[in-house]
mmCIF file of C-alpha atoms and ligand atoms in Angstrom:
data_model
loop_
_atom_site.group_PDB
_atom_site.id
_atom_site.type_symbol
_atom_site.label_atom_id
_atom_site.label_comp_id
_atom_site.label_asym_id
_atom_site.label_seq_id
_atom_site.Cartn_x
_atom_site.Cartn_y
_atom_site.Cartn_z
ATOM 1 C CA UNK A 1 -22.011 -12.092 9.145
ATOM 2 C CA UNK A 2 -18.928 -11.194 11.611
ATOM 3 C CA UNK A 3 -17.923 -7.301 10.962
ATOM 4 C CA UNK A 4 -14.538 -8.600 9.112
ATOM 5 C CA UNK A 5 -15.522 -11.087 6.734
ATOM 6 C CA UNK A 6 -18.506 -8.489 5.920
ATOM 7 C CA UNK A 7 -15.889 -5.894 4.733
ATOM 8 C CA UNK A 8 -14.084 -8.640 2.844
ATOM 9 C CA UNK A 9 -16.868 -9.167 1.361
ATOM 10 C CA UNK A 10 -17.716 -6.243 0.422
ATOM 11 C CA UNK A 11 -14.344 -5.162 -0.973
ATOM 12 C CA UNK A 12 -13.984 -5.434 -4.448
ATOM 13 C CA UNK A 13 -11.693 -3.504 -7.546
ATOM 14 C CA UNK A 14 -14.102 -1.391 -7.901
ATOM 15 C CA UNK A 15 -13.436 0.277 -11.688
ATOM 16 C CA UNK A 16 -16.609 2.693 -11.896
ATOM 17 C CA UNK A 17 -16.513 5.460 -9.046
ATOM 18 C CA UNK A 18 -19.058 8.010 -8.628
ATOM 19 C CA UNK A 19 -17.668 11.040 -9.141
ATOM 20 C CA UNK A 20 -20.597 13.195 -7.439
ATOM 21 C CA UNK A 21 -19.625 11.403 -4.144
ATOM 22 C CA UNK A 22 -16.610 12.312 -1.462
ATOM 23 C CA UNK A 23 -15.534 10.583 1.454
ATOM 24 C CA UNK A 24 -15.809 12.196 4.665
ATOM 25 C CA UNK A 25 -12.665 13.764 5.749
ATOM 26 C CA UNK A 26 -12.995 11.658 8.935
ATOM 27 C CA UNK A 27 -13.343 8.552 7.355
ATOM 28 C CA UNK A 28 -10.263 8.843 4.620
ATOM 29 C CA UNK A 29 -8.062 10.314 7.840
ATOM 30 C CA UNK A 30 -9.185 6.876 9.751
ATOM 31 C CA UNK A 31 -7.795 5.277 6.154
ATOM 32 C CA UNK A 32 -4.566 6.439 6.160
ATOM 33 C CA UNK A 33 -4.529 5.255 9.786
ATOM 34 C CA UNK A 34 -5.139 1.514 8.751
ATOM 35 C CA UNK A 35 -2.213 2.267 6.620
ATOM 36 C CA UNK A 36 0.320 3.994 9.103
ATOM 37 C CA UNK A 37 -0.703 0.862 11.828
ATOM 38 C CA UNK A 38 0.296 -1.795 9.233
ATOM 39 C CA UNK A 39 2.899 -4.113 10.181
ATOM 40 C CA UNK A 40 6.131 -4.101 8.169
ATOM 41 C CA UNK A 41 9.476 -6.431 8.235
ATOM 42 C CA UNK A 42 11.721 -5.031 11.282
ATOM 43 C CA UNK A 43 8.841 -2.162 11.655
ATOM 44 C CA UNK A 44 10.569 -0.046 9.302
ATOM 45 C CA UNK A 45 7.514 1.209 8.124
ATOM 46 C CA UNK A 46 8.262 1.535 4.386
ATOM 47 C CA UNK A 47 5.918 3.352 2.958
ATOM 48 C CA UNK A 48 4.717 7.111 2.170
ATOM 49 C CA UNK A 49 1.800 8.345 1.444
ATOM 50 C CA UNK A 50 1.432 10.689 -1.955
ATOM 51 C CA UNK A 51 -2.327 11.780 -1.575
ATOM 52 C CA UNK A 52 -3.125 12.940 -5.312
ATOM 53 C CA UNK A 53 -5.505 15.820 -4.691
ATOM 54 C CA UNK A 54 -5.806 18.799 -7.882
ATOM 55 C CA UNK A 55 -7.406 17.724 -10.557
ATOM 56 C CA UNK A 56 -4.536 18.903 -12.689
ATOM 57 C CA UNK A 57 -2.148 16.632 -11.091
ATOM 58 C CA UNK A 58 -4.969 14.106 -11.259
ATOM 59 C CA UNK A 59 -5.180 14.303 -15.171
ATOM 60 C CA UNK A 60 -1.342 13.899 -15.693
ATOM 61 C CA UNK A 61 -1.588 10.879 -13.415
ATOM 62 C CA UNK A 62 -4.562 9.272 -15.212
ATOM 63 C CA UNK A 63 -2.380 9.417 -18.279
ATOM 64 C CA UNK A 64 0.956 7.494 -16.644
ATOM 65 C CA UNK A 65 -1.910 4.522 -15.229
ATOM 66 C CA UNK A 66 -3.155 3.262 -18.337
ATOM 67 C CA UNK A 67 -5.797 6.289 -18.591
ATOM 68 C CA UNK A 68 -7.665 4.439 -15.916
ATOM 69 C CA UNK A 69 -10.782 5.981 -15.618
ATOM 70 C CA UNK A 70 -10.525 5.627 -11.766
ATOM 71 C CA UNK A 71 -7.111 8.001 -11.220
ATOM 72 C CA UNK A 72 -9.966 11.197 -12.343
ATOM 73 C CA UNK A 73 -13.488 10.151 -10.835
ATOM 74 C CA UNK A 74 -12.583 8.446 -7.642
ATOM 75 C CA UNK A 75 -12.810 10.423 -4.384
ATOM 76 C CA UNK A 76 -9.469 10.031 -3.247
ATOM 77 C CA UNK A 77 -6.303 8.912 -5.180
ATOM 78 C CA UNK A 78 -3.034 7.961 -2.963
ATOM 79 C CA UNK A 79 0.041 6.836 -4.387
ATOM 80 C CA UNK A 80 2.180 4.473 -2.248
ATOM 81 C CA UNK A 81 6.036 4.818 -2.289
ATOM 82 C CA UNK A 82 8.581 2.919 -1.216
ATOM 83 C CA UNK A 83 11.350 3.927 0.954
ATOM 84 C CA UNK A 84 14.637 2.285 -0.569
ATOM 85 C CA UNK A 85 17.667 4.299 0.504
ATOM 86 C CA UNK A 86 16.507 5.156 3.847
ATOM 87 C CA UNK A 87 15.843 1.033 4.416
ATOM 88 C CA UNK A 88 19.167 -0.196 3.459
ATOM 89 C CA UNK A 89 21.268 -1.343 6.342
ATOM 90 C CA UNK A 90 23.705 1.234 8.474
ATOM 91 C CA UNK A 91 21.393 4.023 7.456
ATOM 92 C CA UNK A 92 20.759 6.739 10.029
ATOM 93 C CA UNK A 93 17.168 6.295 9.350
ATOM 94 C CA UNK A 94 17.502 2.269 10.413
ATOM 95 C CA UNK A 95 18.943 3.681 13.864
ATOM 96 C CA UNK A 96 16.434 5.867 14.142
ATOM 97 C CA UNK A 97 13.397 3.672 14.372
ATOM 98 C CA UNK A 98 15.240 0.729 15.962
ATOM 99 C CA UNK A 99 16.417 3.399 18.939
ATOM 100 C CA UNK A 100 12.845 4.580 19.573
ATOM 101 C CA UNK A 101 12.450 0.879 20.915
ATOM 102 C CA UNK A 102 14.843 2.037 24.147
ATOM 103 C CA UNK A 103 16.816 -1.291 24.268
ATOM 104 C CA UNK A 104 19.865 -1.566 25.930
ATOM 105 C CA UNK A 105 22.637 -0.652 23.416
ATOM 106 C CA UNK A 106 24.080 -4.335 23.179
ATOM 107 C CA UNK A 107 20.723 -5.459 22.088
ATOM 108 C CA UNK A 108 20.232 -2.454 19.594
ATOM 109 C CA UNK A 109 23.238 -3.113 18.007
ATOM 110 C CA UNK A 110 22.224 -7.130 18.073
ATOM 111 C CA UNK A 111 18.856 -6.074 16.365
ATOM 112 C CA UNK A 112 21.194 -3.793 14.130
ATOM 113 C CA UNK A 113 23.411 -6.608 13.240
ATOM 114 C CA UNK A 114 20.510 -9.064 12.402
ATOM 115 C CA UNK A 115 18.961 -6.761 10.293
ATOM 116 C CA UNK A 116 22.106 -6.308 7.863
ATOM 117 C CA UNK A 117 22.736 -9.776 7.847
ATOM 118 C CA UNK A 118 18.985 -10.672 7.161
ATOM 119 C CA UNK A 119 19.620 -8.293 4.327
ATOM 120 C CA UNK A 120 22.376 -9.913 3.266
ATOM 121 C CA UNK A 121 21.297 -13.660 3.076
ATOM 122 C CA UNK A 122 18.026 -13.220 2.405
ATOM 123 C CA UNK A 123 16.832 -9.946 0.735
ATOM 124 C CA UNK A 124 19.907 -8.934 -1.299
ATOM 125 C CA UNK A 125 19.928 -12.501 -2.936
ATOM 126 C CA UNK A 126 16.265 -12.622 -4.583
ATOM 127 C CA UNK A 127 15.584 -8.979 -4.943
ATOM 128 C CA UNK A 128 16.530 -5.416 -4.662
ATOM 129 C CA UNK A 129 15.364 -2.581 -1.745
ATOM 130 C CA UNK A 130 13.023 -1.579 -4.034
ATOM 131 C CA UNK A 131 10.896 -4.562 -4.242
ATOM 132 C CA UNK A 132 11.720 -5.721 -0.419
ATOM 133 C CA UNK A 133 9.741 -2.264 0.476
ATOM 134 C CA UNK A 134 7.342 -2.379 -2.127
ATOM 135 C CA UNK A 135 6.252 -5.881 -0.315
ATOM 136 C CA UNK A 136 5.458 -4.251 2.588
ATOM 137 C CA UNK A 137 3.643 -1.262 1.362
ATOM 138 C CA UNK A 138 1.038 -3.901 0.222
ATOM 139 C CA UNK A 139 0.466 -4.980 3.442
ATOM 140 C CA UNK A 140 -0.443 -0.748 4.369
ATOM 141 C CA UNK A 141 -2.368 -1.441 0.940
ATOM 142 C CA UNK A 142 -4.608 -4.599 2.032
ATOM 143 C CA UNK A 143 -5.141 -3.083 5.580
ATOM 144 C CA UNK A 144 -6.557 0.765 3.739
ATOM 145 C CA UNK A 145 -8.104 -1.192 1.073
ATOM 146 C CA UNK A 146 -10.267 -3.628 3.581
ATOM 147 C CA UNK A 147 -9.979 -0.817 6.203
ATOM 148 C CA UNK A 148 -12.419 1.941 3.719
ATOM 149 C CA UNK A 149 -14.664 -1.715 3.315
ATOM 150 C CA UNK A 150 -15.316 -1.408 7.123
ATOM 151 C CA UNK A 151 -16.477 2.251 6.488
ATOM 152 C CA UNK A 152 -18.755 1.455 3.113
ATOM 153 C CA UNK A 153 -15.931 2.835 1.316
ATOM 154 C CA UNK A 154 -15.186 1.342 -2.108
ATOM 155 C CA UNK A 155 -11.047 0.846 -3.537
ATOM 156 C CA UNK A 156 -9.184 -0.012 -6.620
ATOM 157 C CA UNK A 157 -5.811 -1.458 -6.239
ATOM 158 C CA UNK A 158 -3.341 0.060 -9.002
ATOM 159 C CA UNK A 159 -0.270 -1.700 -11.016
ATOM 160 C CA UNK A 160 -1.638 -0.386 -14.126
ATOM 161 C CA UNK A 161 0.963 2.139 -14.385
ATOM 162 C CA UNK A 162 4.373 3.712 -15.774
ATOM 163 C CA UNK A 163 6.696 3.646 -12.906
ATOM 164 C CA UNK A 164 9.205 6.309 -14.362
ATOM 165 C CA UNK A 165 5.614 7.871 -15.212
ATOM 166 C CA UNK A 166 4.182 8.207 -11.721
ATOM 167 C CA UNK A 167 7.567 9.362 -10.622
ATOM 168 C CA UNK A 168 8.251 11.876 -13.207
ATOM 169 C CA UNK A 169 4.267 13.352 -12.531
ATOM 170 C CA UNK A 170 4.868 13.593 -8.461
ATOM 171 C CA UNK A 171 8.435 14.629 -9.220
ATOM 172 C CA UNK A 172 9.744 11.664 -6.453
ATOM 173 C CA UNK A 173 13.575 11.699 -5.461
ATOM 174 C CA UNK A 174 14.180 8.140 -7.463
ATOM 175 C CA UNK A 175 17.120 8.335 -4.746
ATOM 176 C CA UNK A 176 15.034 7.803 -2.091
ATOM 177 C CA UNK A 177 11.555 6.246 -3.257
ATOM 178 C CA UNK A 178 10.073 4.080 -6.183
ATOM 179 C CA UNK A 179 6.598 4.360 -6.822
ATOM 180 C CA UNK A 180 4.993 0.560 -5.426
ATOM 181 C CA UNK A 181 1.413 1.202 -5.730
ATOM 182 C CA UNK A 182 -1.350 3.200 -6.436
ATOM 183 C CA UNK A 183 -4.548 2.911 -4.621
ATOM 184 C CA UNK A 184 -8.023 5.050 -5.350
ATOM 185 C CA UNK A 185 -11.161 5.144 -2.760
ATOM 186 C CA UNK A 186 -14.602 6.760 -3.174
ATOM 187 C CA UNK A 187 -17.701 5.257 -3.596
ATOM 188 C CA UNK A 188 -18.797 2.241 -6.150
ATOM 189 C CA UNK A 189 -21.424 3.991 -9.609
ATOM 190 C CA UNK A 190 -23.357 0.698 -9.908
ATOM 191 C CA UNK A 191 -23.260 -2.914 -9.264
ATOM 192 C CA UNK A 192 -19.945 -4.575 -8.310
ATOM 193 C CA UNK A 193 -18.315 -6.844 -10.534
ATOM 194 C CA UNK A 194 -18.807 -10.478 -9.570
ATOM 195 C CA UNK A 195 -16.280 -12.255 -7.725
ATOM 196 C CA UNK A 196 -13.733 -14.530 -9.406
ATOM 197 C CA UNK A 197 -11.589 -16.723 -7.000
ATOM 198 C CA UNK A 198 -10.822 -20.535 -7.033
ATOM 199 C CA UNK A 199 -12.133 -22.929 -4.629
ATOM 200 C CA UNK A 200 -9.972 -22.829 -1.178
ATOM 201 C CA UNK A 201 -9.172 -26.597 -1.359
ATOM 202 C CA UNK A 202 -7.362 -25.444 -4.734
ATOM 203 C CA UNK A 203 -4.673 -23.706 -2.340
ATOM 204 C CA UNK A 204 -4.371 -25.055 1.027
ATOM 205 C CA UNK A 205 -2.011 -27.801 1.503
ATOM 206 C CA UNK A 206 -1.297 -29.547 5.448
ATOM 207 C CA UNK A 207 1.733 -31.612 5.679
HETATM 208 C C1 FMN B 301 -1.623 -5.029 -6.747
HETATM 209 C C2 FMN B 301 -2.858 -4.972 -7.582
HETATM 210 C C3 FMN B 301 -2.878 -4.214 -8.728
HETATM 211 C C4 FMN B 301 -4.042 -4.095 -9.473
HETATM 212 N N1 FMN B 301 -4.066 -3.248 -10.552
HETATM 213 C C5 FMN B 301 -5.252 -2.990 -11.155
HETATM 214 C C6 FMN B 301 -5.332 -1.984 -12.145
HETATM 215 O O1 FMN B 301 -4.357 -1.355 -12.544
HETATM 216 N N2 FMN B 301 -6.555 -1.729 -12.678
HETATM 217 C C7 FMN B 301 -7.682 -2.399 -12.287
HETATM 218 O O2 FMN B 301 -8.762 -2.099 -12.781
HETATM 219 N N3 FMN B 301 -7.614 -3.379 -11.353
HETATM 220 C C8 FMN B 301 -6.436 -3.675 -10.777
HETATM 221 N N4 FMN B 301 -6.366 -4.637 -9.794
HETATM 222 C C9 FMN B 301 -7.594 -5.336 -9.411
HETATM 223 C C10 FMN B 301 -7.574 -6.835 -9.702
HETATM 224 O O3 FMN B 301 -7.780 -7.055 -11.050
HETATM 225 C C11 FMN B 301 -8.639 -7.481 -8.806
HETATM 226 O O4 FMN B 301 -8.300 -7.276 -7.456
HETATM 227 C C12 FMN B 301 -8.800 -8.966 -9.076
HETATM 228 O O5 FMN B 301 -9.243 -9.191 -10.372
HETATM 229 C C13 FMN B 301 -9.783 -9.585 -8.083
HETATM 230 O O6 FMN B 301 -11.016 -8.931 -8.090
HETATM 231 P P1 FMN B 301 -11.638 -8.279 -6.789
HETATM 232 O O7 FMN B 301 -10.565 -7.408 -6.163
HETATM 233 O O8 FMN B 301 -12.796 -7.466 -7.270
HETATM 234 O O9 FMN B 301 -12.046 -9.374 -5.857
HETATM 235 C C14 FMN B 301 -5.192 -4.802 -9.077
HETATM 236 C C15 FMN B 301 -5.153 -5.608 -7.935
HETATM 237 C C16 FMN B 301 -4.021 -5.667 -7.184
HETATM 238 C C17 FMN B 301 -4.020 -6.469 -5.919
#
């Protein structure tokens, strides 16, 4: 089996960690690094990384995410936020990351101008910031989630959570971020679950 589809395959939500086991400080540094490489709309890059380590502030998580068993035995725990202010157009921090391309100033201010009218017609109409960013923090998701695969490193995606929960626990400046995901990483405590999906001609169309 090619390297890829073996990781795929052996990605799944894993729900039972074992809690004797902890990733290699290599190997979750080479995860966050699948995350920070992600692509992202414009390549604002809008997402931080909240990585969950006492196992006080552990505890008080657990009890925001459903009291998900995974928040307190997985290795690693990291909590996915989603810039929002820092996104929106005109911001300095917009500039910022659209300068570090060196373009010649009339095409930084084109880029500039697309991006706020992108905004305008087709962000701003079918959802907030919030969600916009949250969208592409699941892409940094996918990549760390598939990434730890590659290493023999097991993941649970996270929804299962109180936003204002999460927030209130990590103390995040609701100015600034919303919490858009929580993903935990360690290593699988028996067999994995089977996998569910429907049949591929089920969801492929060609026109
Ligand atoms: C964004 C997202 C949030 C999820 N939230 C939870 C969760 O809170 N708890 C949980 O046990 N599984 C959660 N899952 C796991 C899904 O239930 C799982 O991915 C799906 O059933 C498919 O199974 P598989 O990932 O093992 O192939 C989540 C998955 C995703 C993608």
């Amino acid at each position: 089996m090619q390297p890829f589809m073996q990781a795929m395959t052996f990605r799944h939500a894993c729900k039972k960690f074992d809690p004797q086991r902890k990733i290699p400080a290599a190997d979750f540094q080479q995860i966050l690094e699948f995350g920070r490489l992600s692509p992202s709309s414009f390549g604002m890059e809008h997402w931080r990384f909240v990585v969950v380590q006492t196992p006080e502030l552990r505890e008080k998580l657990r009890a925001v995410c459903w009291n998900q068993p995974q928040i307190a035995d997985s290795s690693h725990v990291v909590v996915i936020l989603a810039k929002t202010a820092a996104v929106e157009p005109g911001s300095a921090y917009v500039k910022q990351l659209f300068g570090r391309r060196n373009l010649p100033q009339e095409a930084e201010e084109a880029y500039l101008a697309k991006y706020a009218a992108h905004n305008d017609s087709e962000i701003a109409p079918y959802m907030n910031t919030f969600a916009w960013a949250s969208k592409q923090c699941y892409l940094a998701l996918a990549n760390m989630m598939t990434g730890a695969a590659s290493l023999g490193i097991d993941s649970c995606p996270i929804e299962g959570f109180s936003k204002h929960g999460v927030e209130d626990v990590l103390g995040v400046d609701a100015s600034q971020y919303g919490v858009a995901v929580v993903v935990t990483f360690g290593y699988r405590a028996g067999e994995q679950t089977p996998r569910l999906r429907q049949p591929l001609e089920d969801m492929v169309e060609y026109r």
